[in-house]
Short mmCIF file of C-alpha atoms in Angstrom, two decimals:
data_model
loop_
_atom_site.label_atom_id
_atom_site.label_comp_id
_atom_site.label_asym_id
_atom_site.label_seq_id
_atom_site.Cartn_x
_atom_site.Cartn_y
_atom_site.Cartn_z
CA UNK W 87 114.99 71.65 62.32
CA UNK W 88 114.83 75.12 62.24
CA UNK W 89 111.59 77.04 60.69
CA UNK W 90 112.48 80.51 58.66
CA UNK W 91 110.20 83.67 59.88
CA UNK W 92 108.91 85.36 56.52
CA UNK W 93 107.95 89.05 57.23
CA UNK W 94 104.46 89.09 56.57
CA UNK W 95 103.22 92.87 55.69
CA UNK W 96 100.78 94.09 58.87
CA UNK W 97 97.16 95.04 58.59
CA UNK W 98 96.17 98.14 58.37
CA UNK W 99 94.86 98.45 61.76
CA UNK W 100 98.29 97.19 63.81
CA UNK W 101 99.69 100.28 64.44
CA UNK W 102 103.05 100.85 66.86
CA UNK W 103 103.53 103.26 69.31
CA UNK W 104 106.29 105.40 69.17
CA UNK W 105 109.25 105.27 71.91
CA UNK W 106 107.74 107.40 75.40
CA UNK W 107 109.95 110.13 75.38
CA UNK W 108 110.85 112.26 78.68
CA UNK W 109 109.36 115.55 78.94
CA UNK W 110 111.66 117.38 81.40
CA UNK W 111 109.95 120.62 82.12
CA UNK W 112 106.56 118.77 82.42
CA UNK W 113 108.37 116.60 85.69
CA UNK W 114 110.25 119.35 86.75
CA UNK W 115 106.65 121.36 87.22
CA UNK W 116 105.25 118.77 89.05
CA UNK W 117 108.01 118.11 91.78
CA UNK W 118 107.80 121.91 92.31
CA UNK W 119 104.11 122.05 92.73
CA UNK W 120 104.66 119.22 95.24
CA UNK W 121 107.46 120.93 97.44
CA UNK W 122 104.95 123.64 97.58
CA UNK W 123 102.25 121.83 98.42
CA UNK W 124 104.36 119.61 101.14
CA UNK W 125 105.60 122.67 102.45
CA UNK W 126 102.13 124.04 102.99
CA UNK W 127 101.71 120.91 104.93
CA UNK W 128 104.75 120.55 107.06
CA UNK W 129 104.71 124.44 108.16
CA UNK W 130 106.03 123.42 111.53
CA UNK W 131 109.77 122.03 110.84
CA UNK W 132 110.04 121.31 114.58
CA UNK W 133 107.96 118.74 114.34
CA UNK W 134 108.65 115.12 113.14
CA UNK W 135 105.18 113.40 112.54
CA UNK W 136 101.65 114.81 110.93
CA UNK W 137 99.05 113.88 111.27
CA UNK W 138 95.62 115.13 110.07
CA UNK W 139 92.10 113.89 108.91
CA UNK W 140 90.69 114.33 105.56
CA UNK W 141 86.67 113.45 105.59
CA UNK W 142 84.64 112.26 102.09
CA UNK W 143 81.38 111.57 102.57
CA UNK W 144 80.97 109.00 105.22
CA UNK W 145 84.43 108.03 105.67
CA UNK W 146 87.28 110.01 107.20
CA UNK W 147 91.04 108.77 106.55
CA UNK W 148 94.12 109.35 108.93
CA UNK W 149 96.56 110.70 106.72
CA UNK W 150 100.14 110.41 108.52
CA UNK W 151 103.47 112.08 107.13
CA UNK W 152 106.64 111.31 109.11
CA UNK W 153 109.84 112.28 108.54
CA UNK W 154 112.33 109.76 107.76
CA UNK W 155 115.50 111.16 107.42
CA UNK W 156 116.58 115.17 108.01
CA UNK W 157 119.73 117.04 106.58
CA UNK W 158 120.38 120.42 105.32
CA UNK W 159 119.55 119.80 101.72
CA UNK W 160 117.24 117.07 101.98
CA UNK W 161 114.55 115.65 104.03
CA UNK W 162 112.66 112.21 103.30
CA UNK W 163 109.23 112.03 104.95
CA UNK W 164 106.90 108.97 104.22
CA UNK W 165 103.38 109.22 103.51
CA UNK W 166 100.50 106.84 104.75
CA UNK W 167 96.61 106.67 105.05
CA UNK W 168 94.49 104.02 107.33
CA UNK W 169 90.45 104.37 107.47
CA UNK W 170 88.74 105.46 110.78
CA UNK W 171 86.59 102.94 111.70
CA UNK W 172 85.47 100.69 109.26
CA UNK W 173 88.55 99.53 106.54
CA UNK W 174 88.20 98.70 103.40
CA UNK W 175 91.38 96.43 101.90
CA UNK W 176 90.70 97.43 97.83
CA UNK W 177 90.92 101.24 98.99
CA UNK W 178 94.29 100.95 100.58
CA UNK W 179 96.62 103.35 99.75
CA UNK W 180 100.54 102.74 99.33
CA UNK W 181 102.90 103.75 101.30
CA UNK W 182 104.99 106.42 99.09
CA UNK W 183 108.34 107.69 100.43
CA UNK W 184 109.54 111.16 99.29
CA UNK W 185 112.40 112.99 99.12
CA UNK W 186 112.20 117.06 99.21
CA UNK W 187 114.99 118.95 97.59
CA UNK W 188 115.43 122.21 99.69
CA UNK W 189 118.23 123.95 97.65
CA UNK W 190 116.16 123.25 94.43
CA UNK W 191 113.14 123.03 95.72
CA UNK W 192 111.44 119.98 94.32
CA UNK W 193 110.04 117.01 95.63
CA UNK W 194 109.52 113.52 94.33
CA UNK W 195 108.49 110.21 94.83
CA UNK W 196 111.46 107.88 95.59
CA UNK W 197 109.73 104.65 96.26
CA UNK W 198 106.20 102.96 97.17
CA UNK W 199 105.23 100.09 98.91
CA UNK W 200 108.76 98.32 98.28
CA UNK W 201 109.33 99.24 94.31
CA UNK W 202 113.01 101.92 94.78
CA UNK W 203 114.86 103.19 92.15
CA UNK W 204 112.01 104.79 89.83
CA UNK W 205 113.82 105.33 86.38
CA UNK W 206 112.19 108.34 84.41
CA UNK W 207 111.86 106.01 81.52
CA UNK W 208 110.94 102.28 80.90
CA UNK W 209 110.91 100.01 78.13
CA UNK W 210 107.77 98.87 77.49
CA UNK W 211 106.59 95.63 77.94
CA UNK W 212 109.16 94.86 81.34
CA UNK W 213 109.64 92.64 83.61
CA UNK W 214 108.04 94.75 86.14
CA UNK W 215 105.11 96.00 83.82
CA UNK W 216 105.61 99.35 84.46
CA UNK W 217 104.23 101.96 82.48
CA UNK W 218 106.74 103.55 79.87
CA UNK W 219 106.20 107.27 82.29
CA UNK W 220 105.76 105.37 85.56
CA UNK W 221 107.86 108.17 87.59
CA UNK W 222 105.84 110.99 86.38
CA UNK W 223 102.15 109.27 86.95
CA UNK W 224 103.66 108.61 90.62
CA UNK W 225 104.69 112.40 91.07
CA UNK W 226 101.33 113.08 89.61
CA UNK W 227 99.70 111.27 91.95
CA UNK W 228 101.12 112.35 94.87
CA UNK W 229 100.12 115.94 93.51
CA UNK W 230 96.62 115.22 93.71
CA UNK W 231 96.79 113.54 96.65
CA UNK W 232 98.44 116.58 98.19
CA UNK W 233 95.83 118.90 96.84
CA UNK W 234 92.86 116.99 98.42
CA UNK W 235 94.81 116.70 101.78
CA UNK W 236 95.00 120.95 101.49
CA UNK W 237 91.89 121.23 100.51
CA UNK W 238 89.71 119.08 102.90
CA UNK W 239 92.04 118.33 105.78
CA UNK W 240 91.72 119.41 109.58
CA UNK W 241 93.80 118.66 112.23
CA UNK W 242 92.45 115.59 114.87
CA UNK W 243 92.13 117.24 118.61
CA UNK W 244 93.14 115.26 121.67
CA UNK W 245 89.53 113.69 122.16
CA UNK W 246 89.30 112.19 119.06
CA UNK W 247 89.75 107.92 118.76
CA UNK W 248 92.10 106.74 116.34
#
């Protein structure tokens, strides 16, 4: 019928991990380095689409950052990249759409590629499989993909083929 578990003791080299626990200031850091960086990018607020081209080696990638959604605290913008001439599908990118706080002045990742609602924490294994600091990997990703579009980006002229 029913078999009875018996706690058997664990080697020595199972070990647990402890509960991820949410470092505030370390997040908070990183969606103010991002404002700054996104509003190094978006200098023109007139405008509602950027575009620019950041170039690696052989390969140059149309970066594109539109803005969604406008209002006097808030403005969601979505970032994208596509290849220039040849594409290569395991390099794609994801979508991200962000959300800048002007009164506080952060900015974070609200969703990518169809995954909303980022909690700062998760229980670990999921459903989902997110990581237990999934939020703050995604703001630090979008950090360093801010920094190289700052630091190697120029803007396309009118001759030049999408």
């Amino acid at each position: 019928m029913f078999t009875l578990r018996v706690n058997k003791p664990q080697p020595d080299y199972v070990t647990y991990k402890e509960r991820y626990k949410v470092d505030l200031p370390l997040q908070m850091a990183e969606c103010e380095a991002n404002y700054a960086r996104l509003t190094k990018l978006v200098a023109d607020r007139s405008q509602s689409e950027f575009r620019f081209i950041v170039a690696r080696g052989d390969h140059q990638w149309l970066h594109l950052l539109r803005i969604l959604e406008r209002s006097p605290y808030t403005t969601t913008l979505e970032l994208s990249r596509t290849c220039v001439g040849v594409s290569s599908e395991w390099l794609a990118m994801p979508k991200l759409t962000l959300r800048m706080y002007h009164d506080a002045k952060l900015a974070e990742v609200l969703a990518w590629e169809g995954h909303k609602r980022l909690r700062p924490r998760y229980e670990y294994p999921n459903q989902s499989m997110y990581q237990s600091d999934e939020k703050y990997q995604l703001n630090r990703f979008l950090g360093e993909w801010l920094n190289l579009c700052l630091e190697h980006a120029f803007t396309p002229d009118a001759s030049f083929q999408f």
